[in-house]
Amino acid sequence: MKVLAICGSLRAASYNRSLLRTAAELAPAGMEVEMAEIRGIPVFDEDLEKEGMPEAVAELRLRAKAADGLLIGCPEYNYGIAGPLKNAVDWLSRPHGEPRTPFINRPVAILGASMSLIGTARAQAQLRQTLQGCGALTMPSPEVYVIRAQDKFDAEGKLTDQQTRDAVGRLMAAFGTWIARLKG
Ligand SMILES: Cc1cc2nc3c(=O)[nH]c(=O)nc-3n(C[C@H](O)[C@H](O)[C@H](O)COP(=O)(O)O)c2cc1C
């Protein structure tokens, strides 16, 4: 099965991208994880949408639709979903009413890393609600909230904390089961 891992941060040294790479590394047998970026996606504007789907959106949309499941690395900004990620989700949820957007009935899993002691819990809760609005089938548990990310990754972006690695591995195993169950 194919999973597209969408990084919700644009930052070159993003902890969330490193977390997604770890998830790819720990994916169960039979699951292939590809990385995707949201760089280049313009700020959503219905007038711009009328001119046609921007290239960066069209490309991400195609890749998302071709995947069996989406894995989203969710940063937290000011107690909520980081703007670039929400913007990307809004684009992917379009056109409104279209029965085959990349989210409709698609299995999704969320995980996130932040520098505080909250580990993106607030942003992930908001993202769950948004994905519900998009018609996605978001896996309810297990959840992964990486707190104090600056202590958990080394300078090369390797997740060095074993407990957190185990939690990511459990999430990926459960996501494999979630996808298989929803497909069957
Ligand atoms: C504008 C802004 C607001 C932030 N607000 C929060 C916050 O509410 N909660 C939190 O845990 N971290 C917050 N942070 C810190 C982020 O956790 C940190 O920048 C993290 O590295 C972002 O994810 P990334 O490494 O994937 O880019 C904020 C950072 C920025 C730039």
PDB file of C-alpha atoms and ligand atoms in Angstrom:
ATOM      1  CA  MET A   1       0.000   0.000   0.000  1.00  0.00           C
ATOM      2  CA  LYS A   2       1.079   3.551  -0.756  1.00  0.00           C
ATOM      3  CA  VAL A   3       1.096   6.387   1.774  1.00  0.00           C
ATOM      4  CA  LEU A   4       1.787  10.021   0.974  1.00  0.00           C
ATOM      5  CA  ALA A   5       3.442  11.855   3.882  1.00  0.00           C
ATOM      6  CA  ILE A   6       2.639  15.569   3.725  1.00  0.00           C
ATOM      7  CA  CYS A   7       4.886  17.865   5.729  1.00  0.00           C
ATOM      8  CA  GLY A   8       2.917  20.774   7.188  1.00  0.00           C
ATOM      9  CA  SER A   9       6.025  22.894   7.716  1.00  0.00           C
ATOM     10  CA  LEU A  10       8.031  24.792   5.117  1.00  0.00           C
ATOM     11  CA  ARG A  11      11.109  25.022   7.360  1.00  0.00           C
ATOM     12  CA  ALA A  12      14.217  23.332   5.971  1.00  0.00           C
ATOM     13  CA  ALA A  13      15.111  21.809   9.355  1.00  0.00           C
ATOM     14  CA  SER A  14      11.500  20.975  10.252  1.00  0.00           C
ATOM     15  CA  TYR A  15      11.022  18.532  13.122  1.00  0.00           C
ATOM     16  CA  ASN A  16       7.764  17.460  11.518  1.00  0.00           C
ATOM     17  CA  ARG A  17       9.537  16.487   8.299  1.00  0.00           C
ATOM     18  CA  SER A  18      12.080  14.532  10.347  1.00  0.00           C
ATOM     19  CA  LEU A  19       9.208  12.864  12.174  1.00  0.00           C
ATOM     20  CA  LEU A  20       7.604  11.852   8.872  1.00  0.00           C
ATOM     21  CA  ARG A  21      10.931  10.461   7.674  1.00  0.00           C
ATOM     22  CA  THR A  22      11.109   8.404  10.854  1.00  0.00           C
ATOM     23  CA  ALA A  23       7.564   7.198  10.219  1.00  0.00           C
ATOM     24  CA  ALA A  24       8.597   6.141   6.709  1.00  0.00           C
ATOM     25  CA  GLU A  25      11.574   4.295   8.153  1.00  0.00           C
ATOM     26  CA  LEU A  26       9.373   2.475  10.677  1.00  0.00           C
ATOM     27  CA  ALA A  27       6.515   1.704   8.280  1.00  0.00           C
ATOM     28  CA  PRO A  28       5.267  -1.887   8.378  1.00  0.00           C
ATOM     29  CA  ALA A  29       6.166  -4.368   5.643  1.00  0.00           C
ATOM     30  CA  GLY A  30       4.163  -3.763   2.494  1.00  0.00           C
ATOM     31  CA  MET A  31       3.740  -0.024   3.112  1.00  0.00           C
ATOM     32  CA  GLU A  32       5.606   2.412   0.913  1.00  0.00           C
ATOM     33  CA  VAL A  33       5.816   6.018   2.181  1.00  0.00           C
ATOM     34  CA  GLU A  34       6.557   8.922  -0.175  1.00  0.00           C
ATOM     35  CA  MET A  35       7.311  12.418   1.070  1.00  0.00           C
ATOM     36  CA  ALA A  36       5.378  15.468  -0.151  1.00  0.00           C
ATOM     37  CA  GLU A  37       5.838  19.201   0.410  1.00  0.00           C
ATOM     38  CA  ILE A  38       3.417  22.116   0.454  1.00  0.00           C
ATOM     39  CA  ARG A  39       5.953  24.708  -0.729  1.00  0.00           C
ATOM     40  CA  GLY A  40       4.771  26.783  -3.686  1.00  0.00           C
ATOM     41  CA  ILE A  41       1.069  26.543  -2.888  1.00  0.00           C
ATOM     42  CA  PRO A  42      -0.409  30.059  -3.093  1.00  0.00           C
ATOM     43  CA  VAL A  43      -2.716  31.504  -0.459  1.00  0.00           C
ATOM     44  CA  PHE A  44      -6.189  30.169  -1.169  1.00  0.00           C
ATOM     45  CA  ASP A  45      -8.412  32.620  -2.996  1.00  0.00           C
ATOM     46  CA  GLU A  46     -11.666  31.649  -4.690  1.00  0.00           C
ATOM     47  CA  ASP A  47     -10.991  34.123  -7.493  1.00  0.00           C
ATOM     48  CA  LEU A  48      -7.612  32.507  -8.158  1.00  0.00           C
ATOM     49  CA  GLU A  49      -9.297  29.092  -8.056  1.00  0.00           C
ATOM     50  CA  LYS A  50     -11.609  30.180 -10.873  1.00  0.00           C
ATOM     51  CA  GLU A  51      -8.526  30.686 -13.060  1.00  0.00           C
ATOM     52  CA  GLY A  52      -7.614  27.017 -12.614  1.00  0.00           C
ATOM     53  CA  MET A  53      -5.798  24.909 -10.086  1.00  0.00           C
ATOM     54  CA  PRO A  54      -2.247  26.165  -9.412  1.00  0.00           C
ATOM     55  CA  GLU A  55       0.430  23.695 -10.521  1.00  0.00           C
ATOM     56  CA  ALA A  56       1.699  22.955  -6.990  1.00  0.00           C
ATOM     57  CA  VAL A  57      -1.855  22.120  -5.880  1.00  0.00           C
ATOM     58  CA  ALA A  58      -2.636  20.012  -8.948  1.00  0.00           C
ATOM     59  CA  GLU A  59       0.534  17.979  -8.427  1.00  0.00           C
ATOM     60  CA  LEU A  60      -0.095  17.383  -4.724  1.00  0.00           C
ATOM     61  CA  ARG A  61      -3.732  16.553  -5.443  1.00  0.00           C
ATOM     62  CA  LEU A  62      -2.763  13.909  -8.002  1.00  0.00           C
ATOM     63  CA  ARG A  63      -0.241  12.342  -5.663  1.00  0.00           C
ATOM     64  CA  ALA A  64      -2.723  12.379  -2.773  1.00  0.00           C
ATOM     65  CA  LYS A  65      -5.422  10.750  -4.882  1.00  0.00           C
ATOM     66  CA  ALA A  66      -3.028   8.035  -6.013  1.00  0.00           C
ATOM     67  CA  ALA A  67      -2.164   7.145  -2.402  1.00  0.00           C
ATOM     68  CA  ASP A  68      -4.049   4.633  -0.268  1.00  0.00           C
ATOM     69  CA  GLY A  69      -3.580   6.857   2.754  1.00  0.00           C
ATOM     70  CA  LEU A  70      -2.280  10.269   3.795  1.00  0.00           C
ATOM     71  CA  LEU A  71       0.028  10.889   6.725  1.00  0.00           C
ATOM     72  CA  ILE A  72       0.179  14.504   7.867  1.00  0.00           C
ATOM     73  CA  GLY A  73       3.006  16.035   9.897  1.00  0.00           C
ATOM     74  CA  CYS A  74       1.228  18.801  11.790  1.00  0.00           C
ATOM     75  CA  PRO A  75       3.180  21.692  13.327  1.00  0.00           C
ATOM     76  CA  GLU A  76       1.540  23.970  15.897  1.00  0.00           C
ATOM     77  CA  TYR A  77       1.558  27.750  15.556  1.00  0.00           C
ATOM     78  CA  ASN A  78      -0.125  29.891  18.196  1.00  0.00           C
ATOM     79  CA  TYR A  79      -2.199  27.071  19.645  1.00  0.00           C
ATOM     80  CA  GLY A  80      -3.518  25.968  16.270  1.00  0.00           C
ATOM     81  CA  ILE A  81      -2.831  24.498  12.803  1.00  0.00           C
ATOM     82  CA  ALA A  82       0.072  26.247  11.098  1.00  0.00           C
ATOM     83  CA  GLY A  83      -1.282  28.517   8.350  1.00  0.00           C
ATOM     84  CA  PRO A  84       0.568  26.889   5.410  1.00  0.00           C
ATOM     85  CA  LEU A  85      -0.871  23.472   6.287  1.00  0.00           C
ATOM     86  CA  LYS A  86      -4.437  24.734   6.720  1.00  0.00           C
ATOM     87  CA  ASN A  87      -4.061  26.538   3.407  1.00  0.00           C
ATOM     88  CA  ALA A  88      -2.923  23.342   1.666  1.00  0.00           C
ATOM     89  CA  VAL A  89      -5.831  21.381   3.164  1.00  0.00           C
ATOM     90  CA  ASP A  90      -8.259  24.062   1.974  1.00  0.00           C
ATOM     91  CA  TRP A  91      -6.904  23.804  -1.582  1.00  0.00           C
ATOM     92  CA  LEU A  92      -7.050  20.000  -1.546  1.00  0.00           C
ATOM     93  CA  SER A  93     -10.646  20.095  -0.311  1.00  0.00           C
ATOM     94  CA  ARG A  94     -11.700  21.818  -3.545  1.00  0.00           C
ATOM     95  CA  PRO A  95     -13.639  21.977  -5.743  1.00  0.00           C
ATOM     96  CA  HIS A  96     -16.459  22.143  -3.250  1.00  0.00           C
ATOM     97  CA  GLY A  97     -19.009  19.370  -3.704  1.00  0.00           C
ATOM     98  CA  GLU A  98     -16.721  17.344  -5.953  1.00  0.00           C
ATOM     99  CA  PRO A  99     -17.151  13.733  -4.829  1.00  0.00           C
ATOM    100  CA  ARG A 100     -13.543  12.713  -5.408  1.00  0.00           C
ATOM    101  CA  THR A 101     -11.328  15.251  -3.662  1.00  0.00           C
ATOM    102  CA  PRO A 102      -8.223  13.585  -2.202  1.00  0.00           C
ATOM    103  CA  PHE A 103      -9.856  13.557   1.239  1.00  0.00           C
ATOM    104  CA  ILE A 104     -13.243  11.977   0.592  1.00  0.00           C
ATOM    105  CA  ASN A 105     -13.244   8.571   2.317  1.00  0.00           C
ATOM    106  CA  ARG A 106      -9.444   8.540   2.329  1.00  0.00           C
ATOM    107  CA  PRO A 107      -7.663   7.121   5.382  1.00  0.00           C
ATOM    108  CA  VAL A 108      -5.561   9.798   7.096  1.00  0.00           C
ATOM    109  CA  ALA A 109      -3.224   9.666  10.078  1.00  0.00           C
ATOM    110  CA  ILE A 110      -1.797  12.669  11.895  1.00  0.00           C
ATOM    111  CA  LEU A 111       1.300  13.122  13.984  1.00  0.00           C
ATOM    112  CA  GLY A 112       3.218  16.154  15.116  1.00  0.00           C
ATOM    113  CA  ALA A 113       6.260  17.554  16.885  1.00  0.00           C
ATOM    114  CA  SER A 114       6.670  20.876  18.622  1.00  0.00           C
ATOM    115  CA  MET A 115       9.093  22.572  20.945  1.00  0.00           C
ATOM    116  CA  SER A 116       6.685  23.024  23.823  1.00  0.00           C
ATOM    117  CA  LEU A 117       5.282  20.551  26.334  1.00  0.00           C
ATOM    118  CA  ILE A 118       2.030  20.323  24.360  1.00  0.00           C
ATOM    119  CA  GLY A 119       3.519  18.486  21.362  1.00  0.00           C
ATOM    120  CA  THR A 120       0.972  19.867  18.823  1.00  0.00           C
ATOM    121  CA  ALA A 121      -2.039  18.438  20.685  1.00  0.00           C
ATOM    122  CA  ARG A 122      -4.072  21.587  20.058  1.00  0.00           C
ATOM    123  CA  ALA A 123      -3.153  21.798  16.367  1.00  0.00           C
ATOM    124  CA  GLN A 124      -3.840  18.098  15.831  1.00  0.00           C
ATOM    125  CA  ALA A 125      -7.291  18.430  17.425  1.00  0.00           C
ATOM    126  CA  GLN A 126      -8.082  21.304  15.075  1.00  0.00           C
ATOM    127  CA  LEU A 127      -6.759  19.383  12.079  1.00  0.00           C
ATOM    128  CA  ARG A 128      -8.965  16.405  12.962  1.00  0.00           C
ATOM    129  CA  GLN A 129     -11.990  18.655  12.960  1.00  0.00           C
ATOM    130  CA  THR A 130     -11.006  20.219   9.633  1.00  0.00           C
ATOM    131  CA  LEU A 131     -10.449  16.786   8.079  1.00  0.00           C
ATOM    132  CA  GLN A 132     -13.879  15.733   9.281  1.00  0.00           C
ATOM    133  CA  GLY A 133     -15.244  18.669   7.309  1.00  0.00           C
ATOM    134  CA  CYS A 134     -13.286  17.413   4.284  1.00  0.00           C
ATOM    135  CA  GLY A 135     -14.800  13.920   4.483  1.00  0.00           C
ATOM    136  CA  ALA A 136     -11.557  12.165   5.431  1.00  0.00           C
ATOM    137  CA  LEU A 137     -11.448   8.997   7.532  1.00  0.00           C
ATOM    138  CA  THR A 138      -8.945  10.066  10.162  1.00  0.00           C
ATOM    139  CA  MET A 139      -7.518   7.314  12.351  1.00  0.00           C
ATOM    140  CA  PRO A 140      -8.643   8.047  15.934  1.00  0.00           C
ATOM    141  CA  SER A 141      -5.707   6.437  17.730  1.00  0.00           C
ATOM    142  CA  PRO A 142      -2.898   5.902  18.542  1.00  0.00           C
ATOM    143  CA  GLU A 143      -1.840   9.528  18.657  1.00  0.00           C
ATOM    144  CA  VAL A 144       1.728  10.821  18.549  1.00  0.00           C
ATOM    145  CA  TYR A 145       2.568  14.144  20.190  1.00  0.00           C
ATOM    146  CA  VAL A 146       6.302  14.774  20.242  1.00  0.00           C
ATOM    147  CA  ILE A 147       6.995  17.261  23.033  1.00  0.00           C
ATOM    148  CA  ARG A 148      10.247  19.252  23.339  1.00  0.00           C
ATOM    149  CA  ALA A 149      11.278  18.191  19.853  1.00  0.00           C
ATOM    150  CA  GLN A 150      14.601  19.999  20.279  1.00  0.00           C
ATOM    151  CA  ASP A 151      15.579  17.276  22.792  1.00  0.00           C
ATOM    152  CA  LYS A 152      14.324  14.357  20.709  1.00  0.00           C
ATOM    153  CA  PHE A 153      16.067  14.867  17.353  1.00  0.00           C
ATOM    154  CA  ASP A 154      19.789  15.170  16.711  1.00  0.00           C
ATOM    155  CA  ALA A 155      21.416  17.781  14.459  1.00  0.00           C
ATOM    156  CA  GLU A 156      20.868  15.576  11.398  1.00  0.00           C
ATOM    157  CA  GLY A 157      17.139  15.264  12.130  1.00  0.00           C
ATOM    158  CA  LYS A 158      17.335  11.706  13.435  1.00  0.00           C
ATOM    159  CA  LEU A 159      14.747  10.898  16.075  1.00  0.00           C
ATOM    160  CA  THR A 160      16.967   9.607  18.861  1.00  0.00           C
ATOM    161  CA  ASP A 161      14.395   9.118  21.620  1.00  0.00           C
ATOM    162  CA  GLN A 162      13.544   5.405  21.718  1.00  0.00           C
ATOM    163  CA  GLN A 163      10.155   5.799  23.431  1.00  0.00           C
ATOM    164  CA  THR A 164       9.074   8.218  20.728  1.00  0.00           C
ATOM    165  CA  ARG A 165      10.382   5.929  17.976  1.00  0.00           C
ATOM    166  CA  ASP A 166       8.340   3.092  19.467  1.00  0.00           C
ATOM    167  CA  ALA A 167       5.237   5.298  19.518  1.00  0.00           C
ATOM    168  CA  VAL A 168       5.758   6.235  15.854  1.00  0.00           C
ATOM    169  CA  GLY A 169       6.206   2.564  14.962  1.00  0.00           C
ATOM    170  CA  ARG A 170       2.937   1.706  16.720  1.00  0.00           C
ATOM    171  CA  LEU A 171       1.120   4.483  14.872  1.00  0.00           C
ATOM    172  CA  MET A 172       2.420   3.254  11.519  1.00  0.00           C
ATOM    173  CA  ALA A 173       1.438  -0.343  12.246  1.00  0.00           C
ATOM    174  CA  ALA A 174      -2.053   0.803  13.248  1.00  0.00           C
ATOM    175  CA  PHE A 175      -2.290   2.970  10.129  1.00  0.00           C
ATOM    176  CA  GLY A 176      -1.523  -0.056   7.953  1.00  0.00           C
ATOM    177  CA  THR A 177      -4.387  -1.900   9.631  1.00  0.00           C
ATOM    178  CA  TRP A 178      -6.665   1.144   9.338  1.00  0.00           C
ATOM    179  CA  ILE A 179      -6.028   1.457   5.591  1.00  0.00           C
ATOM    180  CA  ALA A 180      -6.498  -2.270   4.999  1.00  0.00           C
ATOM    181  CA  ARG A 181      -9.746  -2.292   6.991  1.00  0.00           C
ATOM    182  CA  LEU A 182     -11.202   0.678   5.102  1.00  0.00           C
ATOM    183  CA  LYS A 183     -10.170  -0.776   1.739  1.00  0.00           C
ATOM    184  CA  GLY A 184     -11.689  -4.145   2.465  1.00  0.00           C
TER     185      GLY A 184
HETATM  186  C1  LIG B   1       4.513  31.656  14.782  1.00  0.00           C
HETATM  187  C2  LIG B   1       4.867  30.506  15.687  1.00  0.00           C
HETATM  188  C3  LIG B   1       4.013  30.120  16.664  1.00  0.00           C
HETATM  189  C4  LIG B   1       4.297  29.005  17.464  1.00  0.00           C
HETATM  190  N1  LIG B   1       3.385  28.573  18.363  1.00  0.00           N
HETATM  191  C5  LIG B   1       3.563  27.394  18.990  1.00  0.00           C
HETATM  192  C6  LIG B   1       2.524  26.820  19.786  1.00  0.00           C
HETATM  193  O1  LIG B   1       1.453  27.358  19.929  1.00  0.00           O
HETATM  194  N2  LIG B   1       2.744  25.618  20.354  1.00  0.00           N
HETATM  195  C7  LIG B   1       3.933  24.946  20.202  1.00  0.00           C
HETATM  196  O2  LIG B   1       4.058  23.853  20.726  1.00  0.00           O
HETATM  197  N3  LIG B   1       4.950  25.460  19.473  1.00  0.00           N
HETATM  198  C8  LIG B   1       4.780  26.667  18.854  1.00  0.00           C
HETATM  199  N4  LIG B   1       5.775  27.203  18.069  1.00  0.00           N
HETATM  200  C9  LIG B   1       7.071  26.529  18.022  1.00  0.00           C
HETATM  201  C10 LIG B   1       7.056  25.368  17.057  1.00  0.00           C
HETATM  202  O3  LIG B   1       6.752  24.204  17.789  1.00  0.00           O
HETATM  203  C11 LIG B   1       8.436  25.210  16.398  1.00  0.00           C
HETATM  204  O4  LIG B   1       8.726  26.372  15.639  1.00  0.00           O
HETATM  205  C12 LIG B   1       8.530  23.963  15.545  1.00  0.00           C
HETATM  206  O5  LIG B   1       9.872  23.800  15.201  1.00  0.00           O
HETATM  207  C13 LIG B   1       7.642  24.072  14.293  1.00  0.00           C
HETATM  208  O6  LIG B   1       7.617  22.861  13.580  1.00  0.00           O
HETATM  209  P1  LIG B   1       8.698  22.479  12.457  1.00  0.00           P
HETATM  210  O7  LIG B   1       9.991  22.208  13.171  1.00  0.00           O
HETATM  211  O8  LIG B   1       8.158  21.277  11.791  1.00  0.00           O
HETATM  212  O9  LIG B   1       8.839  23.661  11.528  1.00  0.00           O
HETATM  213  C14 LIG B   1       5.516  28.316  17.286  1.00  0.00           C
HETATM  214  C15 LIG B   1       6.405  28.743  16.288  1.00  0.00           C
HETATM  215  C16 LIG B   1       6.079  29.810  15.487  1.00  0.00           C
HETATM  216  C17 LIG B   1       7.039  30.220  14.387  1.00  0.00           C
END
